[in-house]
Structures are given as structure tokens and as C-alpha cells.
Short mmCIF file of C-alpha atoms in Angstrom, two decimals:
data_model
loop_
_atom_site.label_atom_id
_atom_site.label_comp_id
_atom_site.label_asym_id
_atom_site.label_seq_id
_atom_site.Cartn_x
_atom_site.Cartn_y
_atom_site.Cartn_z
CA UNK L 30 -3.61 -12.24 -18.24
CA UNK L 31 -3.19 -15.92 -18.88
CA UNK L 32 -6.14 -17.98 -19.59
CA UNK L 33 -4.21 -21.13 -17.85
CA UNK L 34 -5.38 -21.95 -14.24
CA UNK L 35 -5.81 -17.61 -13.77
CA UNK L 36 -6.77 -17.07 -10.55
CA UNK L 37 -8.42 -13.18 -10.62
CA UNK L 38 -7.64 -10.88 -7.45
CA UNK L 39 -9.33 -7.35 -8.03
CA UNK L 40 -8.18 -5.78 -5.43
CA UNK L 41 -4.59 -4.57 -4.77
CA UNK L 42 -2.06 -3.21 -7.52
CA UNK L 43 -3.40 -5.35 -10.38
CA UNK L 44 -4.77 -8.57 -11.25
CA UNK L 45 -2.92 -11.84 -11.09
CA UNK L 46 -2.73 -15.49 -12.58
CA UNK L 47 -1.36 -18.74 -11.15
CA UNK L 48 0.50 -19.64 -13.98
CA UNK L 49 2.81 -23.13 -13.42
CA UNK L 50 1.98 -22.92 -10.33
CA UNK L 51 3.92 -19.71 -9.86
CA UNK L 52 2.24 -16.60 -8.95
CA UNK L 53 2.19 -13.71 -11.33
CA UNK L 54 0.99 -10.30 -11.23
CA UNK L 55 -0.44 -8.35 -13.86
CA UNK L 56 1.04 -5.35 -14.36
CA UNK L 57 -0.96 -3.77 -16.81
CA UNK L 58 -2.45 -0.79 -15.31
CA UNK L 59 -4.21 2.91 -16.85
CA UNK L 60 -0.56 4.85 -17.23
CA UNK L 61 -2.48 8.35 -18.16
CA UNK L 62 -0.99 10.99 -15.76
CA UNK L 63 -1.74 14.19 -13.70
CA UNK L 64 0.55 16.24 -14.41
CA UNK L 65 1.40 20.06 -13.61
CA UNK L 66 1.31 20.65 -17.12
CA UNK L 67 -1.63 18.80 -18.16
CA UNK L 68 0.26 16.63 -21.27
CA UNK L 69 -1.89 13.89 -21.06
CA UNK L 70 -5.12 15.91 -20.68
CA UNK L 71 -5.53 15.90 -17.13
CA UNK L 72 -3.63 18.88 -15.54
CA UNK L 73 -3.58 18.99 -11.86
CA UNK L 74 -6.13 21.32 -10.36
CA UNK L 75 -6.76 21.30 -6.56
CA UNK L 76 -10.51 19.49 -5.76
CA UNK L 77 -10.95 18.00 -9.22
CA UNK L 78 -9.55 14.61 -8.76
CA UNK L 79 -10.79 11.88 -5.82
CA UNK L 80 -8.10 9.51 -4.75
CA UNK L 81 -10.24 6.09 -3.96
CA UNK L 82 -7.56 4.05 -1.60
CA UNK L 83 -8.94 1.25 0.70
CA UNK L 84 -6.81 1.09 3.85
CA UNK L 85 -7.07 -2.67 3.55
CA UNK L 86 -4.85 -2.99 0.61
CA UNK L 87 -1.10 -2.03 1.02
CA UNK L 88 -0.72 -0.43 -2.51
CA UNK L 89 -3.52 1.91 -1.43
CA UNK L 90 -2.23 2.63 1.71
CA UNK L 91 1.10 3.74 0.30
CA UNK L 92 -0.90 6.30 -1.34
CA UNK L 93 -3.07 7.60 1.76
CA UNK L 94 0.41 8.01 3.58
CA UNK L 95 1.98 10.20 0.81
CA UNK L 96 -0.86 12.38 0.23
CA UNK L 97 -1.02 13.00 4.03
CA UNK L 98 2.90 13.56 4.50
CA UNK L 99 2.91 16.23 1.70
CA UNK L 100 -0.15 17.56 3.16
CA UNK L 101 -2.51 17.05 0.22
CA UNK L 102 -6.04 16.63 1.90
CA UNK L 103 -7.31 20.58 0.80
CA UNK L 104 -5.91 19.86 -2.89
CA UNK L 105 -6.97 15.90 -3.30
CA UNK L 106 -10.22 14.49 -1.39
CA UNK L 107 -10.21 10.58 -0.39
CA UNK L 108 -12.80 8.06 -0.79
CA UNK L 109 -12.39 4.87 1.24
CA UNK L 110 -14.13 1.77 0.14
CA UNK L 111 -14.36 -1.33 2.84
CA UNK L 112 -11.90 -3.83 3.48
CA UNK L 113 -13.64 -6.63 1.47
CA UNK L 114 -15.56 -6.47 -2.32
CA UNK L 115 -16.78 -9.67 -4.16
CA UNK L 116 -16.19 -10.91 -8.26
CA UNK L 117 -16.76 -7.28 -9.33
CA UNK L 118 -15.53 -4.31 -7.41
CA UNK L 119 -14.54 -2.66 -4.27
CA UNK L 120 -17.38 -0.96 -2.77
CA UNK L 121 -18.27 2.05 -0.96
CA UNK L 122 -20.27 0.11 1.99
CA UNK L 123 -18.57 2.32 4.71
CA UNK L 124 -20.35 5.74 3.45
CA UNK L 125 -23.82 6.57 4.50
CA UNK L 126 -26.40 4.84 1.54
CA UNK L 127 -23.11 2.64 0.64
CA UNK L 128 -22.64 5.66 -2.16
CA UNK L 129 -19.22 7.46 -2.30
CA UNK L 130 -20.22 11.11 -1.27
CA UNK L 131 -18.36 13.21 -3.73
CA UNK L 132 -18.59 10.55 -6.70
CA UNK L 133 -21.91 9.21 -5.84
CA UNK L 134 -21.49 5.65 -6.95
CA UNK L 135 -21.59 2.24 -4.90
CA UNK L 136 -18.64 0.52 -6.87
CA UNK L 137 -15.33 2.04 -7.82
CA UNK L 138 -16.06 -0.21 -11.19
CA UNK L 139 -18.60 1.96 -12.06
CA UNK L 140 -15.45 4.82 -11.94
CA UNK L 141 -13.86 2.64 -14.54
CA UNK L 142 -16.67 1.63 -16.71
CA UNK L 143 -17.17 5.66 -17.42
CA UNK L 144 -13.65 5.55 -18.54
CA UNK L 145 -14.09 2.07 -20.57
CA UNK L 146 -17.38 0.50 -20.57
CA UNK L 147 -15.85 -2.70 -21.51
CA UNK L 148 -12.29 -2.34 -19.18
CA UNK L 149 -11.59 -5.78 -19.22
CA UNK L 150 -8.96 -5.70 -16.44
CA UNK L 151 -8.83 -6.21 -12.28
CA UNK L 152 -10.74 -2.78 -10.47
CA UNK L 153 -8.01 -1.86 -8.62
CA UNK L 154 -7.05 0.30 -5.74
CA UNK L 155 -5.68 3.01 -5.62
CA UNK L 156 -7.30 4.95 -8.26
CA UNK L 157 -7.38 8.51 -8.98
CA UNK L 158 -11.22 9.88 -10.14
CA UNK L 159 -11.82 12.80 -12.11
CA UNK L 160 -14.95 14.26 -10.25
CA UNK L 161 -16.15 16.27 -13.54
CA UNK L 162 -16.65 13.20 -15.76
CA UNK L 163 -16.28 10.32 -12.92
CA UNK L 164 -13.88 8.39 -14.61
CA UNK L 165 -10.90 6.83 -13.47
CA UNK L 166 -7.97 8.41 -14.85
CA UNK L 167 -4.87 6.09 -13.64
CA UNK L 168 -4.55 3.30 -11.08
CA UNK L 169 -1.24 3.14 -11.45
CA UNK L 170 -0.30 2.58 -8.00
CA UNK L 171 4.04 3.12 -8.30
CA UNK L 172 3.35 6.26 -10.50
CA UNK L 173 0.55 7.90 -8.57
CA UNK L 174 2.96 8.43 -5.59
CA UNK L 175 5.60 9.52 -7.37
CA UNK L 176 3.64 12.01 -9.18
CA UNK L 177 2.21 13.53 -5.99
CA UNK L 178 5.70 13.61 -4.60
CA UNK L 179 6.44 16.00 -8.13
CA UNK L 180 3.84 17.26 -9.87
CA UNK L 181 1.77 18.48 -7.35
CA UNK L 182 4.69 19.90 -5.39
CA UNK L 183 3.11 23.27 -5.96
CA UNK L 184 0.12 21.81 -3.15
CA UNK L 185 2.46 20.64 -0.50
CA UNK L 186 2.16 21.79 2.91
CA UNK L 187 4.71 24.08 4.10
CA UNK L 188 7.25 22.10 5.50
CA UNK L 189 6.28 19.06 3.44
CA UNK L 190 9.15 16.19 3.27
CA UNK L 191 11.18 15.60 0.06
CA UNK L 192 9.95 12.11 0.00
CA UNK L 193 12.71 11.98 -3.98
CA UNK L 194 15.69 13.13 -2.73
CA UNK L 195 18.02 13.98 -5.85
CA UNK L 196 20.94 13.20 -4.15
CA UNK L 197 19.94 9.68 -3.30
CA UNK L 198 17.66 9.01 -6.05
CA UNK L 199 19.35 6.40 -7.82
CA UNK L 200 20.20 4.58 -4.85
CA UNK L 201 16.61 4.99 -3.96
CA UNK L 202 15.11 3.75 -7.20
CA UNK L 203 17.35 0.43 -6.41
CA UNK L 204 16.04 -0.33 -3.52
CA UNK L 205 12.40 0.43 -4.56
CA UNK L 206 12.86 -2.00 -7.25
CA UNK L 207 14.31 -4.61 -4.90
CA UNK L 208 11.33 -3.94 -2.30
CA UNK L 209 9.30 -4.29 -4.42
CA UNK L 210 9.97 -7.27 -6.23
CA UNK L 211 11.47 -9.53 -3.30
CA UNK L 212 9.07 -8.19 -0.62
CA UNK L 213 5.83 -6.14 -0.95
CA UNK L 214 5.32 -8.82 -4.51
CA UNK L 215 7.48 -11.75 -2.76
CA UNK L 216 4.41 -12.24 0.03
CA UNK L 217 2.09 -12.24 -2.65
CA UNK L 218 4.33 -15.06 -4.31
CA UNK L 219 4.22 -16.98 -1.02
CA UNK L 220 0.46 -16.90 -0.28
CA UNK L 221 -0.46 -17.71 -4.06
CA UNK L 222 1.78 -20.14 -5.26
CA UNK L 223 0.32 -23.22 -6.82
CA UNK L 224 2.82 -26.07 -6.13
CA UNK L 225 5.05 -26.68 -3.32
CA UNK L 226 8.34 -26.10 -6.25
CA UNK L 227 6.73 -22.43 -6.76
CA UNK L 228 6.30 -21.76 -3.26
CA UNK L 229 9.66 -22.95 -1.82
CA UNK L 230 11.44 -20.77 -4.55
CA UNK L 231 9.01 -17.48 -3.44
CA UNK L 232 9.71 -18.42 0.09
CA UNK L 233 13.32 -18.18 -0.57
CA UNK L 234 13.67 -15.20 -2.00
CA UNK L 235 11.46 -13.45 0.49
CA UNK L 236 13.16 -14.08 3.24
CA UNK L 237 16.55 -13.39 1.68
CA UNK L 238 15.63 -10.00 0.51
CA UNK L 239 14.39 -9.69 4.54
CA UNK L 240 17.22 -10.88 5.66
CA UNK L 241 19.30 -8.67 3.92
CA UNK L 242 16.78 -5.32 5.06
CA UNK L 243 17.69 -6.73 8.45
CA UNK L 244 21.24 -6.02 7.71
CA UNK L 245 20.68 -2.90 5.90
CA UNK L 246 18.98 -1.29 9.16
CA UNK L 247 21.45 -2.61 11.82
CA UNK L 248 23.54 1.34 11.40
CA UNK L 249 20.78 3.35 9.48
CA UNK L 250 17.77 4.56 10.58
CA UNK L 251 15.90 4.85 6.94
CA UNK L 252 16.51 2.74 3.78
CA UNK L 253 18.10 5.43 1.98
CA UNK L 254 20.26 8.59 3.41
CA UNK L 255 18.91 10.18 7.09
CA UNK L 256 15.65 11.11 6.05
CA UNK L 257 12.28 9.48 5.07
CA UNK L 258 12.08 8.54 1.65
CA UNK L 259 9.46 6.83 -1.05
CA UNK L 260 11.21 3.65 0.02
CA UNK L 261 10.53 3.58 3.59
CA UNK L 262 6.93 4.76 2.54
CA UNK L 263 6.55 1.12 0.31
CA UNK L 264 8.40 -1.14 2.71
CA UNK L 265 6.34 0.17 5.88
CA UNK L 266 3.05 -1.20 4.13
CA UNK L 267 4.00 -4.91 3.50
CA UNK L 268 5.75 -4.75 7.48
CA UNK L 269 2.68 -3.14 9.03
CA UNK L 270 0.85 -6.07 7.82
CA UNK L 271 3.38 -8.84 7.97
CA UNK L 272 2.21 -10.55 11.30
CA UNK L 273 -0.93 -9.44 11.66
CA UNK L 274 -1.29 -11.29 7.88
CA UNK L 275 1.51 -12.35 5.36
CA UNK L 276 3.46 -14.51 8.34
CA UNK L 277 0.27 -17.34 8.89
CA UNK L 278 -2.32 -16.34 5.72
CA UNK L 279 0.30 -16.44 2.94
CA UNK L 280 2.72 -18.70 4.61
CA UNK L 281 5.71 -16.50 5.33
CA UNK L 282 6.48 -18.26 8.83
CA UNK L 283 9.98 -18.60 8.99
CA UNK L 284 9.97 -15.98 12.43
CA UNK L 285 7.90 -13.40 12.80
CA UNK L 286 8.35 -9.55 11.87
CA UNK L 287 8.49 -9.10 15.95
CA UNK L 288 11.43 -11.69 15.86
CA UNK L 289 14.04 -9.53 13.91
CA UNK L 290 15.00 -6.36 15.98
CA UNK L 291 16.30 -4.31 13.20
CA UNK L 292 13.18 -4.25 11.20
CA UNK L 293 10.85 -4.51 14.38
CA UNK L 294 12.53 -1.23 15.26
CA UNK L 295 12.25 0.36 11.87
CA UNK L 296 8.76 -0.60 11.37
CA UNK L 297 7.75 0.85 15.28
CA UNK L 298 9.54 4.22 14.41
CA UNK L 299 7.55 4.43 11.40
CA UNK L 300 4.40 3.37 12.90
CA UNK L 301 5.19 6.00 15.07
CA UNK L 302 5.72 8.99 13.16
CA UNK L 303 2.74 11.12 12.04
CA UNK L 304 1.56 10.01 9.12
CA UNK L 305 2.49 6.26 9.20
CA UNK L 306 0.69 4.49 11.94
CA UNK L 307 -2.03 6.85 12.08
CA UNK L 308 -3.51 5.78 8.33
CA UNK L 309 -3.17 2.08 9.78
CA UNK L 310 -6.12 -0.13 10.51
CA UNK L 311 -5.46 -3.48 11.19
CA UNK L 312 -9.47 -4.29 11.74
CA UNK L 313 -9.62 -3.63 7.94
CA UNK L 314 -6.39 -5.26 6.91
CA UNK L 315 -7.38 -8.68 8.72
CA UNK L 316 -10.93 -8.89 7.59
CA UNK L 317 -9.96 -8.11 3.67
CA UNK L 318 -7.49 -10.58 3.37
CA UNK L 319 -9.03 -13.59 5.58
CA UNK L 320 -12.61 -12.78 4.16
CA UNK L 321 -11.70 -11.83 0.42
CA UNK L 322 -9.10 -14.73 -0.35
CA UNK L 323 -11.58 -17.65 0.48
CA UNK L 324 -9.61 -20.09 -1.53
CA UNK L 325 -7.07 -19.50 1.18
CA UNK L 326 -9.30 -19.45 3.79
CA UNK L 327 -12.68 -21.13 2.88
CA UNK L 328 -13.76 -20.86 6.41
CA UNK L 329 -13.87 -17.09 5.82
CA UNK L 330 -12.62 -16.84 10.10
CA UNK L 331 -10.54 -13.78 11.18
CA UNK L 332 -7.97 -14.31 13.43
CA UNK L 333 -8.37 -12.76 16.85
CA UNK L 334 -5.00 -11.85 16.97
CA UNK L 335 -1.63 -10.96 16.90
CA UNK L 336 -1.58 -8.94 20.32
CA UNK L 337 -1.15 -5.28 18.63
CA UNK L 338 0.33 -3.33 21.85
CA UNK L 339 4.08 -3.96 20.71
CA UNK L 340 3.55 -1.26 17.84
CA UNK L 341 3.33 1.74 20.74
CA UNK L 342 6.25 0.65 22.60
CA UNK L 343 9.81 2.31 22.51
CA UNK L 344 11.63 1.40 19.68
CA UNK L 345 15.44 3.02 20.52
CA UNK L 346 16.23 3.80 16.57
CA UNK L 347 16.34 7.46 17.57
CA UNK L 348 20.08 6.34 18.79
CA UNK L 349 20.95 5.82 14.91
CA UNK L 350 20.44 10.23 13.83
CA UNK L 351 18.33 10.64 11.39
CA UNK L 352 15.71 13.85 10.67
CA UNK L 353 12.46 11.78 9.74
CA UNK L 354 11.18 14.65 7.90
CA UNK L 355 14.77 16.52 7.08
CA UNK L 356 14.28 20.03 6.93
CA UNK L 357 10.79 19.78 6.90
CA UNK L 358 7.89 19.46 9.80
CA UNK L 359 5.68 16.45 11.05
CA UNK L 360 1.97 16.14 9.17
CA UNK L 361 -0.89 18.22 11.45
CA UNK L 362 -3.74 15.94 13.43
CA UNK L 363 -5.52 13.66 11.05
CA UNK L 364 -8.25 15.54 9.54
CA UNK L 365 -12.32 14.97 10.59
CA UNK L 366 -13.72 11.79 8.71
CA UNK L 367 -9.91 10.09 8.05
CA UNK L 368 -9.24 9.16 11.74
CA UNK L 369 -8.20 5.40 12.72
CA UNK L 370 -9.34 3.27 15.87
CA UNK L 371 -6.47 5.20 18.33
CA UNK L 372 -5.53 1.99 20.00
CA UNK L 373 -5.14 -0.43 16.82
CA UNK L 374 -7.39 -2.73 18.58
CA UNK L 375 -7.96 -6.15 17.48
CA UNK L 376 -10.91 -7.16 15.42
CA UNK L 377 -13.93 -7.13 17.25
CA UNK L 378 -16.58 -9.85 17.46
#
């Protein structure tokens, strides 16, 4: 990281710096693997491994929604930290004694001090915990999903989703690096830019790269071929929380998510579909981001709103085709002890 005006965030898919006023993210994450065969010393093995994902974060959340579309919950346990952590860590203040139950600690940076006592880096979510030693093995957020989607195919549910279609995979991969860059990053661009210069430029590009998803969904009903894919999985995240969040707190106002009917409709159908809406919790997702980013929001206040009832409503994008699932089957109910607020409700006083 630079050492010029950084500003630290350890929360969500790395650390970043304001450098020139522009907003970059560090990148620079554990890359050891799972893998079915084990080549970097971790094999997968169902109930070793704890996947630590705060439903605040939209990195994390990616994560939740994979593991619970391939069905993963016998083969990978989840720990959920709360939506807001200070200077050091993320923090298990939701579980009973503020400990995680399985790993028994109270900050995930305790997880990645037993892999590095001297890990000099942002404590990130999502992370993925080896339960026999309690270290961290990766929080590399992009490659975690992937790898669930392919090495630990031999988990799945019956009827789990092919989340990296072959036959579309290197349109998919283009799109994922476009998301990614110009959207789920561009908000981040937007809320922390330094100078007005840095800002305008972040600004620009984020709503271009909307713009052009606007187009993209006028005749499809997914991002890439009929079915949903790893894409639609990391655009839903930054949507889900672009008015409730990124539209006022990081200064993406140009019109609001419920303003552009291609994506409004995309993002409803998602929201949903088992597996999407159901991780959701927009309680969390306020209070991290108005509490955590206080030079943002010194006055540490949560908004009361948006109004959350338009994310139940018909949506019509059934009228495009599609098979949200292709040959495979919806996710079962969400299991005991990983159930959302039903009705999305506003934060409470």
C-alpha cells in the first residue's frame, strides 16, 4: 500500500489508499487454494474449512450466495461477523459470548495472525478458515467463488447450477472483468475519491459502464447466455446495495437504481430467486457502511430509509426466457441459524 495520504479500509475485498486523490484498492490478497487435489496443501475435505463472510460487505456476500446455490452448507460451515468492526478486525459480536462457535475466537484477525503473526495487510472478508489449525488459508474473494463453483463440484447439491458455463466462459470472464472494474470497484472510486478531478472521472465511468448494463438487459434476462451465471452472482451485490447505500453515501446520484427499468427488473428477479434475496440484509448493509466509514459520515447516523417494499414486487423479466438455474433446481429453505429478517425491513431504532 502507499504510504501517501493511505486511507486503510479492513473490511471488504482488500485494503485501499487515496493516492492523488484517486481511490485505489489493494489487491494483494492470501492466493493459497482449496483444491480437489490438495496442490497447495489444503485439499478440500467436507467440515474442515469455515467460510467467515459478513453479509454487510458485498465481496462476502457474493460468497454466501454461491455456497448456498451449489448447496454447500453440509460440506462448508459459515461464520458471520457483524456489520461494523473498528482499526483492527471484523468481529464475531453477533454469536453468543461474541466468540465464533466453531473457531472460538472474537476477531477474524486472530484467524490471520495464526497464519502470520505479523500479516501486515487489511483483515478482510470473505475468508476461508481451516478449523484444525485456525488459520486463514485465502481471502481471496474472486478466487474463492470460482473455486467452489470447480473444485468442490464433487459437494454440490443435486441439481446444483453451473454457475461457469464452458460455452460462455470467455464471454463471461469479460464481463466479470468489466463488472468488476467499472461497477462493484467504480462505487468504491466514487465514495473515496480525494479531489473533485478524481471523483468526476470515477463518476464517469460508473455510470457509463451502468448505462451500458442497462442496454445489455433491455432483450436478455441474465448477463451472459439464459441461465444464471458467476456474473449475475457479482453484479447482484453492488445493485442490492446501490440505493439503499452507494447512490447518497458514496455519491453515485445521477438517478437511482429504481430509476432504470432494465436493471430494476434484473436486480428484482434476482432478489427474487432462492438464493439471492434471501442472504440479503439491508439492516446490516446500512449500519456497516454509515457507521464504519466515519470520515464519510462523522455523524455516524443511519438513514431510515430507502422504502424497501419495491424489491417484492413483480418484476415482468420472466417475458425475456431464460432457465435461472438451467437444467438444474432452485436452492432448499435457508437452513436454521442463516435466515434473514423475511420482510427486508428498514433499520430499526
Amino acid at each position: 500500500m502507499s504510504e501517501q495520504n493511505e486511507h486503510p479500509e479492513h473490511s471488504q475485498g482488500g485494503t485501499y489508499s487515496v493516492k492523488g486523490k484517486e481511490f485505489t484498492r489493494d489487491t494483494r490478497y492470501i492466493t493459497t487454494r482449496i483444491t480437489a487435489d490438495g496442490r497447495d496443501g489444503f485439499a478440500v475435505e467436507p467440515g474442515r474449512y469455515r467460510l467467515v463472510a459478513a453479509r454487510a460487505c458485498p465481496w462476502a456476500n457474493r460468497a454466501i450466495i454461491v455456497r448456498r446455490l451449489l448447496g454447500l452448507e453440509d460440506a462448508l460451515s459459515l461464520g458471520l461477523p457483524g456489520p461494523t468492526h473498528d482499526a483492527r478486525s471484523w468481529t464475531f459480536d453477533l454469536d453468543p459470548g461474541g466468540r465464533d462457535p466453531v473457531l472460538g475466537i472474537e476477531r477474524l484477525q486472530e484467524a490471520y495472525f495464526a497464519r502470520d503473526p505479523e500479516y501486515p495487510r487489511g483483515i478482510t472478508v470473505p475468508a476461508l478458515v481451516d478449523t484444525t489449525t485456525g488459520a486463514v488459508v485465502t481471502n481471496d474473494f474472486a478466487q474463492i467463488t470460482l473455486d467452489l463453483s470447480t473444485e468442490w463440484r464433487e459437494h454440490h447439491r443435486e441439481g446444483a447450477p453451473d454457475l461457469l458455463p464452458a460455452e460462455h466462459r470467455e464471454e463471461l470472464d469479460a464481463v466479470v472483468r468489466r463488472v468488476f472494474t467499472e461497477v462493484n470497484n467504480g462505487v468504491y472510486r466514487c465514495g473515496f475519491a480525494g479531489g473533485q478531478e478524481a471523483y468526476d472521472d470515477a463518476y464517469g465511468r460508473l455510470w457509463t459502464a451502468l448505462d451500458w448494463l442497462e442496454e445489455r438487459l433491455a432483450d436478455r434476462r441474465y448477463l451472459v447466455g439464459d441461465t444464471i451465471t458467476e456474473a449475475d452472482v457479482r453484479l447482484f451485490t453492488t445493485l442490492v446495495r446501490f440505493d439503499p447505500v452507494y447512490h447518497g453515501h458514496f455519491k453515485c446520484n445521477r438517478n437511482k437504481l429504481a430509476e432504470m427499468p432494465n436493471l430494476w427488473g434484473y436486480a428484482r428477479d434476482l432478489f427474487q430467486t432462492p438464493g439471492f434475496g434471501d442472504t440479503v440484509d439491508f439492516d446490516q448493509i446500512k449500519k456497516h457502511y454509515y457507521v464504519v466509514h466515519q470520515d464519510i459520515n462523522p455523524s455516524g447516523i443511519v438513514p431510515r430509509g430507502p422504502e424497501l417494499s419495491g424489491w417484492v414486487t413483480p418484476h415482468g423479466r420472466e417475458a425475456l426466457g431464460g432457465r435461472p438455474f438451467g437444467d438444474g433446481t432452485p436452492p432448499g429453505p435457508v437452513r436454521e441459524g442463516e435466515r434473514v429478517d423475511p420482510d427486508h425491513t428498514p433499520l430499526r431504532a
